[in-house]
Structures are given as C-alpha cells and as structure tokens.
CSV table of C-alpha atoms in Angstrom, one decimal:
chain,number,residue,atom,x,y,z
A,44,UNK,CA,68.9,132.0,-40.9
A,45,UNK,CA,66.1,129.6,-40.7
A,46,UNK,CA,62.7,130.3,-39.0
A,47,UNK,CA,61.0,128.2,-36.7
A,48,UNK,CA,57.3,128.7,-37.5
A,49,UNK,CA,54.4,126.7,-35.7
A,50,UNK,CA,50.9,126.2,-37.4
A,51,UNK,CA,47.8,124.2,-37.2
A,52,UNK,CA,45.7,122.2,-39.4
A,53,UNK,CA,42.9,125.4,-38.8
A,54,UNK,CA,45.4,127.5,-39.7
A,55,UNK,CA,46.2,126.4,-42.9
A,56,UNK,CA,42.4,125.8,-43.8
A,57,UNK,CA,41.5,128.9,-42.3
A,58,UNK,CA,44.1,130.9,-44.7
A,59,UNK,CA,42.7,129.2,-47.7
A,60,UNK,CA,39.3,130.3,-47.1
A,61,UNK,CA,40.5,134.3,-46.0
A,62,UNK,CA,41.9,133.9,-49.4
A,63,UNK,CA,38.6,133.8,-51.4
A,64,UNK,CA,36.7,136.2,-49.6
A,65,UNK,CA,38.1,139.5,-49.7
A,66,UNK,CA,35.6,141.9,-51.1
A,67,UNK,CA,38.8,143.9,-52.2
A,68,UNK,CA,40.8,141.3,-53.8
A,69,UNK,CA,39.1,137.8,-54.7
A,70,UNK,CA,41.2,134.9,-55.7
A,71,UNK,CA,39.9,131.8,-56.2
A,72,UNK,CA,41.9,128.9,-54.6
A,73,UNK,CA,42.6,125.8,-56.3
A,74,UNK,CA,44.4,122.9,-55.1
A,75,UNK,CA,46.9,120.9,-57.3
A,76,UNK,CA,46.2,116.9,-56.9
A,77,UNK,CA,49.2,115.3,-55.5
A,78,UNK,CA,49.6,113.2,-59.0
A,79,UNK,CA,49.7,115.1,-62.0
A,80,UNK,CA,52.0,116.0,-64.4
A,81,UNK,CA,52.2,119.9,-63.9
A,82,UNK,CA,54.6,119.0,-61.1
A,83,UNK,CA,57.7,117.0,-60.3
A,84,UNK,CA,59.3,116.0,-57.2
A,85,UNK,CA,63.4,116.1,-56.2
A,86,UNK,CA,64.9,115.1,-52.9
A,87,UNK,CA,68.9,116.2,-52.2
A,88,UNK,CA,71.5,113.2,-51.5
A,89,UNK,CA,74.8,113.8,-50.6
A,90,UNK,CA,75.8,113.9,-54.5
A,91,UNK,CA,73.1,116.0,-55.5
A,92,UNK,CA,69.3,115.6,-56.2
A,93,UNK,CA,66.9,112.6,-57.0
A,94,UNK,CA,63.4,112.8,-58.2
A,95,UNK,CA,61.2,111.1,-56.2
A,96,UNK,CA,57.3,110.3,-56.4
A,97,UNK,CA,56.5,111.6,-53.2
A,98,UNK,CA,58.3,113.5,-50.5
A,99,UNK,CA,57.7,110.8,-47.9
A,100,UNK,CA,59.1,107.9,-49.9
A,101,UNK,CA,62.6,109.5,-50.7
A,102,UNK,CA,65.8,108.7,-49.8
A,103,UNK,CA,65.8,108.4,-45.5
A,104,UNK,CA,67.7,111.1,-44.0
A,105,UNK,CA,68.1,111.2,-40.5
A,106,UNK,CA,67.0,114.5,-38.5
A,107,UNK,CA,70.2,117.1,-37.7
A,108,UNK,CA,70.6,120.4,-36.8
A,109,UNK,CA,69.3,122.8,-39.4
A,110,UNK,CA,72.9,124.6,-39.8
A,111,UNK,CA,74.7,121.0,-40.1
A,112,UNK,CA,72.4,119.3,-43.0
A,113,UNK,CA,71.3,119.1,-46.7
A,114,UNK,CA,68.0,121.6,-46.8
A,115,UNK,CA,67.4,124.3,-49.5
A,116,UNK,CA,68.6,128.1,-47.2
A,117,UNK,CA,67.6,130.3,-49.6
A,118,UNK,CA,66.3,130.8,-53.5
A,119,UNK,CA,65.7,134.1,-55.5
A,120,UNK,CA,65.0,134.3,-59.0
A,121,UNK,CA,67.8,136.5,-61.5
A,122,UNK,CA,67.3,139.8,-63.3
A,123,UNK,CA,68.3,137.3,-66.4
A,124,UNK,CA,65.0,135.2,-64.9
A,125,UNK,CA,66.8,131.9,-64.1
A,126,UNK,CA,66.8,130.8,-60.7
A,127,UNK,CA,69.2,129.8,-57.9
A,128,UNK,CA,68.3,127.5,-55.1
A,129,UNK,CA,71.2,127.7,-52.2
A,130,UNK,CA,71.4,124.0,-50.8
A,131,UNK,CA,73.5,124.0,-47.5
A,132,UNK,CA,76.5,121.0,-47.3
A,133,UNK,CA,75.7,120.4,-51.5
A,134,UNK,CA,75.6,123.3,-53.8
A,135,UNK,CA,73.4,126.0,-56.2
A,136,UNK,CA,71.2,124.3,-58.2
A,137,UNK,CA,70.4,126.9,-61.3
A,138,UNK,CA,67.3,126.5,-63.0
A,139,UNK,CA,67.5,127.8,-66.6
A,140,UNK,CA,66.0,127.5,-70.2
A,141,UNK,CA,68.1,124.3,-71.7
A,142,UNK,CA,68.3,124.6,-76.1
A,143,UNK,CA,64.8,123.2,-76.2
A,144,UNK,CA,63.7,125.9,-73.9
A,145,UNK,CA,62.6,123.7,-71.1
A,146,UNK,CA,63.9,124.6,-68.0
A,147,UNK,CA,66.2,122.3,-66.3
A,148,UNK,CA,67.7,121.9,-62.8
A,149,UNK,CA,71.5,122.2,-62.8
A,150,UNK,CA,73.8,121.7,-60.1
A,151,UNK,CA,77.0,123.8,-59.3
A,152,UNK,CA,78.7,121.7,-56.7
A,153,UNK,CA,81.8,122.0,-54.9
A,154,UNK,CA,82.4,119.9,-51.9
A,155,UNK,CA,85.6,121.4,-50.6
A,156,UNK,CA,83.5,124.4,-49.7
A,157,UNK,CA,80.1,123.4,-48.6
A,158,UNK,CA,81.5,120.2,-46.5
A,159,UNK,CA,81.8,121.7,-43.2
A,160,UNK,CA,80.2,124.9,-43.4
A,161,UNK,CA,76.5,126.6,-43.2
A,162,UNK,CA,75.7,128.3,-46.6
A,163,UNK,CA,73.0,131.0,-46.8
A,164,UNK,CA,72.1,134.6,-47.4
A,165,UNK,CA,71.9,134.0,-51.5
A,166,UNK,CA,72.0,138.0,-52.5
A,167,UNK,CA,73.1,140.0,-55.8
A,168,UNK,CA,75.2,142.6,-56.6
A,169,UNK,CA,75.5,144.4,-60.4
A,170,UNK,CA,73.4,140.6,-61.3
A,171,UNK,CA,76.1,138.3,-60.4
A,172,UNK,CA,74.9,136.3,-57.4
A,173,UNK,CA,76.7,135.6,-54.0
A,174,UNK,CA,75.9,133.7,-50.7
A,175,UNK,CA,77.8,133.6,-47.3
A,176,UNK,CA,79.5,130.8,-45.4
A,177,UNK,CA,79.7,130.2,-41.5
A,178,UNK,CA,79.9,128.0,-39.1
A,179,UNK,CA,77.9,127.6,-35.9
A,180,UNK,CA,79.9,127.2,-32.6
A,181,UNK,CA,76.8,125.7,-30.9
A,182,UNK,CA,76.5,122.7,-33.7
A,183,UNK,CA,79.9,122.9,-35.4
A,184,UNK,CA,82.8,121.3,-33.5
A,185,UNK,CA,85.0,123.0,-36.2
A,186,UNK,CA,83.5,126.3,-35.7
A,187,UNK,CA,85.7,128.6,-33.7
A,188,UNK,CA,89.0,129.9,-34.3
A,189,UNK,CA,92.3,129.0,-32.3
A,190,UNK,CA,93.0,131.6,-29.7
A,191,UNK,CA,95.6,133.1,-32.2
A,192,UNK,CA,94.1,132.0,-35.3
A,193,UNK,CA,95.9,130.6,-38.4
A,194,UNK,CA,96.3,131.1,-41.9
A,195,UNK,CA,93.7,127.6,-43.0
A,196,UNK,CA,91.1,129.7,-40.8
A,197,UNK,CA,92.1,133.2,-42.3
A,198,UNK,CA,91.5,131.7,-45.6
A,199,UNK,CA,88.5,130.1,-45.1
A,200,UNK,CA,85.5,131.7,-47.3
A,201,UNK,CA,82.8,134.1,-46.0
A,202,UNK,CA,81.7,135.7,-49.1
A,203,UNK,CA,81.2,133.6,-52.2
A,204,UNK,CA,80.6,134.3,-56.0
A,205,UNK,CA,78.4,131.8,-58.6
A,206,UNK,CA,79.3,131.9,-61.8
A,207,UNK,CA,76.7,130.1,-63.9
A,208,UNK,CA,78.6,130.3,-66.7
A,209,UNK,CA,81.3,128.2,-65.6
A,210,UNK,CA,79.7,126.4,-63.1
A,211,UNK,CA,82.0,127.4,-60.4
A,212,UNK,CA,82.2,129.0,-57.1
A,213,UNK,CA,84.9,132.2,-56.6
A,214,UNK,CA,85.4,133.4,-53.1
A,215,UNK,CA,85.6,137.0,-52.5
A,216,UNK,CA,85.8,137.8,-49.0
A,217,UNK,CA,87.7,135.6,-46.3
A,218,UNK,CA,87.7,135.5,-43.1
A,219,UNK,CA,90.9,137.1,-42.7
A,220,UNK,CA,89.9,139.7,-44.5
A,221,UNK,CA,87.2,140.6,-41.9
A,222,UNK,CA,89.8,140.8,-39.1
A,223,UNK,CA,87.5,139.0,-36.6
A,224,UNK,CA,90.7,138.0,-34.4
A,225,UNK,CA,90.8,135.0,-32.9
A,226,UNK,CA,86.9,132.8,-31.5
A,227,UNK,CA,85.3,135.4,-33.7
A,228,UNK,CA,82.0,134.1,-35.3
A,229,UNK,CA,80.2,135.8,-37.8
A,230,UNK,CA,76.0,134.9,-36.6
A,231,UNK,CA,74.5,136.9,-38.8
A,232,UNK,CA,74.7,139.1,-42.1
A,233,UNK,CA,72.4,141.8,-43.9
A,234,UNK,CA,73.8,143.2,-47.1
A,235,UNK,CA,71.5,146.5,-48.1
A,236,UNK,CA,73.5,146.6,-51.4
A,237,UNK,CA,76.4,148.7,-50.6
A,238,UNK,CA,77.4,147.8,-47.2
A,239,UNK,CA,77.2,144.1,-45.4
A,240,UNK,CA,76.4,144.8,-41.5
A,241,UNK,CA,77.1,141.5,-39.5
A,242,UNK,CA,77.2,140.2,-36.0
A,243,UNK,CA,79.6,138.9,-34.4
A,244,UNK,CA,80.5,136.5,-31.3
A,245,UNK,CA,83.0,136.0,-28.9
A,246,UNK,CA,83.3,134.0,-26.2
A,247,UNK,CA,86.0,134.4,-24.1
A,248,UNK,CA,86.2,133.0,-20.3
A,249,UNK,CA,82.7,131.3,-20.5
A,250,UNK,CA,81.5,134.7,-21.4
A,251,UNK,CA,79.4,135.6,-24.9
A,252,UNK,CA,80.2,138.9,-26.2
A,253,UNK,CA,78.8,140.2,-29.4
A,254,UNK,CA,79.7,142.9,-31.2
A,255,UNK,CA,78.9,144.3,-34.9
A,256,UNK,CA,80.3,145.6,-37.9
A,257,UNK,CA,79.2,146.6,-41.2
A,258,UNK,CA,82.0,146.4,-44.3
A,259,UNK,CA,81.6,147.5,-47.9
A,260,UNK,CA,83.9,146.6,-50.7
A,261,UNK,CA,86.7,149.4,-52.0
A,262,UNK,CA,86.7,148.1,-55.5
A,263,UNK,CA,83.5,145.9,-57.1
A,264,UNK,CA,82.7,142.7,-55.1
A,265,UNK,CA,83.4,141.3,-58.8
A,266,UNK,CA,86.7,142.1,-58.7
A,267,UNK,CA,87.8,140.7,-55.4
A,268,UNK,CA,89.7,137.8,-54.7
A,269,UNK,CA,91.8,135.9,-51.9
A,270,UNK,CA,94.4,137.0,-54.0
A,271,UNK,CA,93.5,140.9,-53.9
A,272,UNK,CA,97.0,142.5,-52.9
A,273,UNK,CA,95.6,145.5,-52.2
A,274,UNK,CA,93.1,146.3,-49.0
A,275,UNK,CA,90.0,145.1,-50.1
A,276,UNK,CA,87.3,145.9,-48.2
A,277,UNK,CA,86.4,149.2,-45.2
A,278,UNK,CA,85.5,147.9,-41.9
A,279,UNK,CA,84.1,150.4,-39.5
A,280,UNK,CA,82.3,149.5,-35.9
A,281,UNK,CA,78.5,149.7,-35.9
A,282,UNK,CA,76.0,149.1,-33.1
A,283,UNK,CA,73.6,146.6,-31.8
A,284,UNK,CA,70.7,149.0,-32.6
A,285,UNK,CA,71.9,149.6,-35.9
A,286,UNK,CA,72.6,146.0,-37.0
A,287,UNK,CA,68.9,145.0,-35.5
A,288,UNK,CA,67.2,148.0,-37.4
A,289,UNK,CA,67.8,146.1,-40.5
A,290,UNK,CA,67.2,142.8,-39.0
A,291,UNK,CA,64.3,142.5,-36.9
A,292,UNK,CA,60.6,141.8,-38.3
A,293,UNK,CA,58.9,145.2,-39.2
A,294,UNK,CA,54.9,145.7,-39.2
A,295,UNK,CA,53.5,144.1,-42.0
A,296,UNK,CA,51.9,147.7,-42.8
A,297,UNK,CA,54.9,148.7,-43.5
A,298,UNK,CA,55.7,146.4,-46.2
A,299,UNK,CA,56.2,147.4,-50.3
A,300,UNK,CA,52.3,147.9,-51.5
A,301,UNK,CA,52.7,145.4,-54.0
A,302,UNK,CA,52.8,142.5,-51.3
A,303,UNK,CA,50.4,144.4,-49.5
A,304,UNK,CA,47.7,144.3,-52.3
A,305,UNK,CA,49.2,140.6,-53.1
A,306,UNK,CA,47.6,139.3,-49.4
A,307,UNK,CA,45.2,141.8,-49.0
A,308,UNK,CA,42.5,139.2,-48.5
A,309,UNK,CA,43.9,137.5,-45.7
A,310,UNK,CA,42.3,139.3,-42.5
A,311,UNK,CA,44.6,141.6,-40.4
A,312,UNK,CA,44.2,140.0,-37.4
A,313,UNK,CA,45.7,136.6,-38.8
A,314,UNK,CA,48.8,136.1,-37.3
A,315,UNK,CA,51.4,135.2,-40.4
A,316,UNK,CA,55.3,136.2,-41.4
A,317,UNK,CA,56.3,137.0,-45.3
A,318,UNK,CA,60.0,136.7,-45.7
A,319,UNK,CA,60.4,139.4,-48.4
A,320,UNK,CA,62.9,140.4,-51.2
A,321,UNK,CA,63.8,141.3,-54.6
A,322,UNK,CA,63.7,139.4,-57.3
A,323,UNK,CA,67.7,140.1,-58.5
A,324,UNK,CA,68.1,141.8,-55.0
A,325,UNK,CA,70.0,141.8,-51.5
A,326,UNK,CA,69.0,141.0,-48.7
A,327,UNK,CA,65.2,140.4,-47.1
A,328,UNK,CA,62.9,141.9,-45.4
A,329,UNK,CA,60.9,140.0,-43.0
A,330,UNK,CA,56.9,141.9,-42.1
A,331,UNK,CA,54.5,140.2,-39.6
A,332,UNK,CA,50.9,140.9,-40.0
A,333,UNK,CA,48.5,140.3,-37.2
A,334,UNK,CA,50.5,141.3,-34.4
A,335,UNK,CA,50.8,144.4,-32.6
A,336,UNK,CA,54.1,143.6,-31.6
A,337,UNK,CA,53.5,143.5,-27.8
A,338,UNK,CA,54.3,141.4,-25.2
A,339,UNK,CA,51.3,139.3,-25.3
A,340,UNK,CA,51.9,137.9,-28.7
A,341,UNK,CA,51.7,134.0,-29.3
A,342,UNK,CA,50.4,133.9,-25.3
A,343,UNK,CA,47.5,133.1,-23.4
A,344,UNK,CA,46.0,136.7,-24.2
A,345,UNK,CA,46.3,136.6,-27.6
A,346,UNK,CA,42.4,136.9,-29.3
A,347,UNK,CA,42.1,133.5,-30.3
A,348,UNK,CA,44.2,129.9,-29.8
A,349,UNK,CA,44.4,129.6,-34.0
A,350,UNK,CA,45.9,133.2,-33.6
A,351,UNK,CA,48.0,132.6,-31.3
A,352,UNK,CA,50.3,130.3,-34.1
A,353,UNK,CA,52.2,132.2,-36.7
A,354,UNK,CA,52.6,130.5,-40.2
A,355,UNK,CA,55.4,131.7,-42.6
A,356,UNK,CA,55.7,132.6,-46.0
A,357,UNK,CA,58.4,133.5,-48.6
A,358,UNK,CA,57.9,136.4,-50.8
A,359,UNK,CA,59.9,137.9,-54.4
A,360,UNK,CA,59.1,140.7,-56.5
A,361,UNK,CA,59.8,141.1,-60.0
A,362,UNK,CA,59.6,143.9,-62.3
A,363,UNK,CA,56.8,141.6,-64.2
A,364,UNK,CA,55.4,139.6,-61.4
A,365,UNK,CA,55.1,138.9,-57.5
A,366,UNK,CA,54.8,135.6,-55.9
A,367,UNK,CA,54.2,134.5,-52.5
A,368,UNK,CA,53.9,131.0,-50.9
A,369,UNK,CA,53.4,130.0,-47.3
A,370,UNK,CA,54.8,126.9,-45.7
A,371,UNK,CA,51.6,125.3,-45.8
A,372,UNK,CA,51.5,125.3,-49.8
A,373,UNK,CA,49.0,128.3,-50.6
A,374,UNK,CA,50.7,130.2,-52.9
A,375,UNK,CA,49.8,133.8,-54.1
A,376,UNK,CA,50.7,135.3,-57.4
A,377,UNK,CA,50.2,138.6,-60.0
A,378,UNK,CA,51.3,139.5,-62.7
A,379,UNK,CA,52.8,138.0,-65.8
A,380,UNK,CA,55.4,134.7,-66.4
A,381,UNK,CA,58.0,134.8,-68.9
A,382,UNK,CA,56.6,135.4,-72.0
A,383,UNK,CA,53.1,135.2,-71.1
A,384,UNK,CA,50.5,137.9,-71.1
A,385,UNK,CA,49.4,139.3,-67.7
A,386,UNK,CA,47.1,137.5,-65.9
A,387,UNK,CA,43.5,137.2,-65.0
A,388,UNK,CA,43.5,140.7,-66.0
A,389,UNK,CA,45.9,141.8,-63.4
A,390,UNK,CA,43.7,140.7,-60.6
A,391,UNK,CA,45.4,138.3,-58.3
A,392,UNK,CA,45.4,134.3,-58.5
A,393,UNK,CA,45.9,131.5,-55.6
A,394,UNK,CA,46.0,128.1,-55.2
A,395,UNK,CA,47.5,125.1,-53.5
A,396,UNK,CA,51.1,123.4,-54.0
A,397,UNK,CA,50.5,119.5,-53.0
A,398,UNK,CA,49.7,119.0,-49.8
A,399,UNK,CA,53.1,118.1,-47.9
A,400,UNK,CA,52.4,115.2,-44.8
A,401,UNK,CA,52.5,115.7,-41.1
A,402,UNK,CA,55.9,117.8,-40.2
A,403,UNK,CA,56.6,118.9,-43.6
A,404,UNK,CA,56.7,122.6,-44.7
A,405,UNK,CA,57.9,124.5,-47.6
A,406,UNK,CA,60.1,127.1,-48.4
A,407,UNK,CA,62.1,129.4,-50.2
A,408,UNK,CA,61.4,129.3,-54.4
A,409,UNK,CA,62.3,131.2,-57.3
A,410,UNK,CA,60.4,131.3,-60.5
A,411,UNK,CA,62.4,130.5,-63.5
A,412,UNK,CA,60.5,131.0,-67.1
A,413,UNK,CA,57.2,129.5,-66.2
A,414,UNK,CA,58.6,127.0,-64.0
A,415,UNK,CA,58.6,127.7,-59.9
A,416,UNK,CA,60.8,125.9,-57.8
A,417,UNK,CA,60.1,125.6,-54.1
A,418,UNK,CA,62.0,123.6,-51.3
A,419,UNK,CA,60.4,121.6,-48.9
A,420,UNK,CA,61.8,119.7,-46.1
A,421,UNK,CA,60.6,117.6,-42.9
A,422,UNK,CA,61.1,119.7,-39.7
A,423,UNK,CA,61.2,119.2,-36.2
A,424,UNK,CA,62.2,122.3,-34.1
A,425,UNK,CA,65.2,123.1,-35.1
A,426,UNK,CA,66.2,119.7,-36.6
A,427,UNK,CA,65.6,118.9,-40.1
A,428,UNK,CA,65.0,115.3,-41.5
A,429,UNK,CA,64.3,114.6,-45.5
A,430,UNK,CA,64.4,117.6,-47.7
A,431,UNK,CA,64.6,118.4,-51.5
A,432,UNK,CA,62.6,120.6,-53.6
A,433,UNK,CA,59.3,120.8,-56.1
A,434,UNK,CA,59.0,122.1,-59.5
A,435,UNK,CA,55.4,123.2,-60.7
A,436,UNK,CA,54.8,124.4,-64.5
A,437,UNK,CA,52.8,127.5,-63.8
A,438,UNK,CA,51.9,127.7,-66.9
A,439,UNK,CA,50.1,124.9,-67.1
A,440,UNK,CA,48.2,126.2,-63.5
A,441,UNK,CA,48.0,129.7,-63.9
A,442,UNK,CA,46.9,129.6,-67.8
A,443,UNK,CA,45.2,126.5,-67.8
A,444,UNK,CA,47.0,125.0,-70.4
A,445,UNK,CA,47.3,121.3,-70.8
C-alpha cells in the first residue's frame, strides 16, 4: 500500500545536516550533481521504460489514482543479488549482471495480468519471488464481485510467481481459491513467511464490513497452480487485532539494531517513517521515530511546526550490506557492494540522490551488484502524475571510482 508522506523544504535540509553530526555515528553527506554519468534516468510508458534526461521532461502522464496508474509499488533486492522493481499496470523490471557483467534493466511484462489490476506486496519464499494482485472498489469500476460470483472472477490471480528465468509470470493462488464469496475484496496482505494474513471487505446494503483471515499453503507455494486438483491452501478466521499487530507502524526503538545504528545520527525527536525489510524477505516492517505515538502527533501540540511533518524512507537489509533512502533523496548505507571490500571501514556513508523538483519523491529501490535502483514519481495526495525510476553506480559514489 502506498504512503502518503508530507515534508518541507526544512525538513529535508534539516535531515541532511542531523546526518553529519552525530558524535556516535558521523557520515559525511555528499550530494550527486544532477548531470553526471554515475547516474541514469528511466520513466515507465505504457510499453515499458524510456530513459529520460530529467524526470521533469519525460513522457506527460496525467495524474490518477495511485492504485489505477504506472508507478514503481515495491522493489527488494534477491538472495542471488539481482533486483526486482514491481511496476503497477506494466510489469517486474529485473536488474541483473548481463555477459559483460554490467547490470541491465529487464522487463517481464504481461499485460493480460497487470491491465486492470493493482500489483504490489513483492515478497519471497524459498528465493523465488511473488507479488499480489487486487483491485480497489473505491477506484476500480471492475473491482467487486457479482453477488454470486463467477468462474472469470474465481480465476482471477491473487498470488503471483516471477520466474526470471523465463521471463514469465505463474499464478499460484486465485481468488477462488480464497473463498471470499461474492463483493469480497482483499485490502490488504502481510505474509510473515509461512502464513499470509489479509483483510477483507464487504459491503453489503450500503454497509462496509471487514473481516480477516490468514492462509498458508499445504504444499510449497512453488508448486501451486490454478490447476492444483488437490486443496491447496488452509484458511482459518483471524481477528482485527491480530491482522493489525503485524500491520500497524511500531516504535522506531523497536526496530532490527542494524537500522538503528544505520540512522543513529538523525535526532530522536525528528519525526520520520522507515519502511523496512529483508533483502530476499517477506513482508515489511514499517518503525516511526520521533513520535510517541499519542494523540497529539502531526497537531498543533507537537514541539515544533518542521516536526510536526513526517518524511518517509525505504529500508533493506542484506547479509553484506544495509541501505536506506528517504523520499527526499538522502540515502544511508553500510557495509560492502558486490564484490567490493567493506566500506569506509565499516563506519556508515551518506549522501544525496539528485535532487527531484517540486512534488516529486522517491521510493522503493533494490541494490543490484553495485548498481541501486530507486523509483521516483510526481505525487499529489493520493494521485500520482509522471513516474519511472533512477539507477546510480555506487561504485563509482561510494568508492570514488571514476
């Protein structure tokens, strides 16, 4: 699901500058110049992706609902270290080592899928990767289910396979399968990586009724098809609190010490979200630092007006590195790329991605080799206009190699 952050230009500036002075953790923040060649950028068409010389003068793309247009949902980076980027109504791109060892965006399209239906929550299980598809009632005239239901709707995907190999998508759970009965829409889904919990809605007489469930998979996910014979899957009732346990934004205190020692030189008082997961993993966790998680949060009472605006961030760890970057371009990172000895002498390192213009933000990434791959989009609310995606050779930034 997407998230609606709000930030200010003091924000931004003011998070560069926590970021260098941290008598615990120093990183010194540098900023890359909008034209160089350690970076490229790509916008999405229908057809696939364009490169572009700047995100402003790409393809026009009119502003729609974020569930019904092209816009990168989600990105993780392999146990194998390529990475996926999930683009909703368009594909996976794959970013892998080509023959000359230069990694090179690859997209895995299939239109009969993606058309007329929201894809996101890219997760793995035993390293193949899988995402979910849906469709939202509120947007999405197509969205609910005939009263009875019937067997085009049954059939219709929820939970989807890559295979990079041969560049082709293999559903393994359908709706039918998940016996929602008829206006049943699936709003949300948390896979912990043995059981998926999901929500569900209903609306029946004018009346919204939600109710959850959490599913697991009698055989491998691998194995399951739409033409699995036997039962394929446990479904068992589950409750509200239970469903939102795994959900709902936890203290950022609380968050895996890695990513706590990644940002430890941003103040706690500064209001910020980290969308966090597993490089290889299921589904993320989401901390918010600078909040005590009380009622006066984001209002009038809050210490300070630049406090009272939360700016996001996306988050991975890997067994060799972590990496974080926030929407307005600072990125964090530790550790060591592909192949390259551990940087800065383990100490952590920050700097810049381009800066996007008025409205823009970036997104989810994965780090492929020494390459990272971040989406960006324009936003407004809960619209989004152009969108596409930048690659950045980290080598070349990190290790100062020319």
């Amino acid at each position: 699901m997407k998230q609606i952050f709000l930030f200010t230009a003091a924000v931004s500036a003011s998070l560069l500058i926590f970021a260098g002075c941290s008598k615990q953790t120093k990183a010194t923040i540098s900023q890359i110049p909008e034209n160089t060649k350690h970076h490229s950028w790509y916008f999405f068409t229908e057809d696939g992706f364009e490169q572009t010389s700047l995100p402003q003068q790409s393809g026009i793309s009119s502003l729609k609902p974020w569930t019904e247009t092209l816009r990168a949902s989600d990105a993780n980076t392999a146990a194998d270290k390529s990475g996926y980027m999930l683009v909703n109504r368009l594909g996976i791109i794959h970013f892998a080592k080509n023959e000359s060892q230069q990694v090179q965006p690859v997209l895995i399209q299939d239109y009969e899928l993606f058309s007329n239906s929201t894809a996101s929550n890219l997760i793995f299980d035993n390293e193949n990767p899988y995402f979910t598809l849906s469709r939202s009632s509120f947007f999405n005239k197509e969205a609910s289910l005939s009263e009875n239901g019937n067997a085009q709707d049954s059939n219709r995907p929820f939970l989807v396979r890559i295979s990079q190999e041969l560049k082709a998508f293999y559903p393994a759970i359908t709706y039918g399968d998940l016996r929602l009965g008829g206006g049943g829409e699936i709003t949300g889904t948390f896979f912990d990586g043995n059981s998926f919990f999901a929500s569900i809605k209903k609306i029946n007489n004018s009346k919204t009724e939600f109710t959850y469930i959490n599913f697991f998979a009698n055989s491998s996910l691998e194995s399951l098809s739409p033409f699995t014979k036997d039962e394929k899957i446990t479904i068992q009732e589950t409750s509200e609190e239970n469903y939102r346990l795994l959900n709902s934004p936890k203290k950022f205190s609380d968050s895996p010490k890695r990513l706590r020692s990644l940002l430890s030189s941003i103040p706690q008082n500064f209001y910020f979200s980290v969308e966090c997961k597993n490089s290889g993993g299921t589904s993320p966790k989401t901390f918010i630092s600078g909040s005590d998680f009380g009622s006066d949060f984001g209002s009038e009472t809050a210490e300070s007006s630049e406090n009272s605006f939360l700016i996001g961030a996306h988050a991975i760890i890997a067994d060799d590195w972590i990496c974080a970057v926030f929407s307005d371009g600072t990125t964090y990172f530790n550790g060591a790329l592909d192949g390259e000895p551990i940087l800065n002498n383990g100490k952590n390192a920050a700097f810049r991605l381009p800066k996007l213009p008025q409205n823009y933000i970036y997104g989810p990434f994965c780090i492929s080799g020494t390459t990272l791959a971040v989406a960006w989009e324009k936003s407004d609310f809960y619209k989004t206009g152009r969108s596409g995606f930048l690659t950045v050779d980290l080598k070349k930034v990190l290790y100062n190699e020319k």
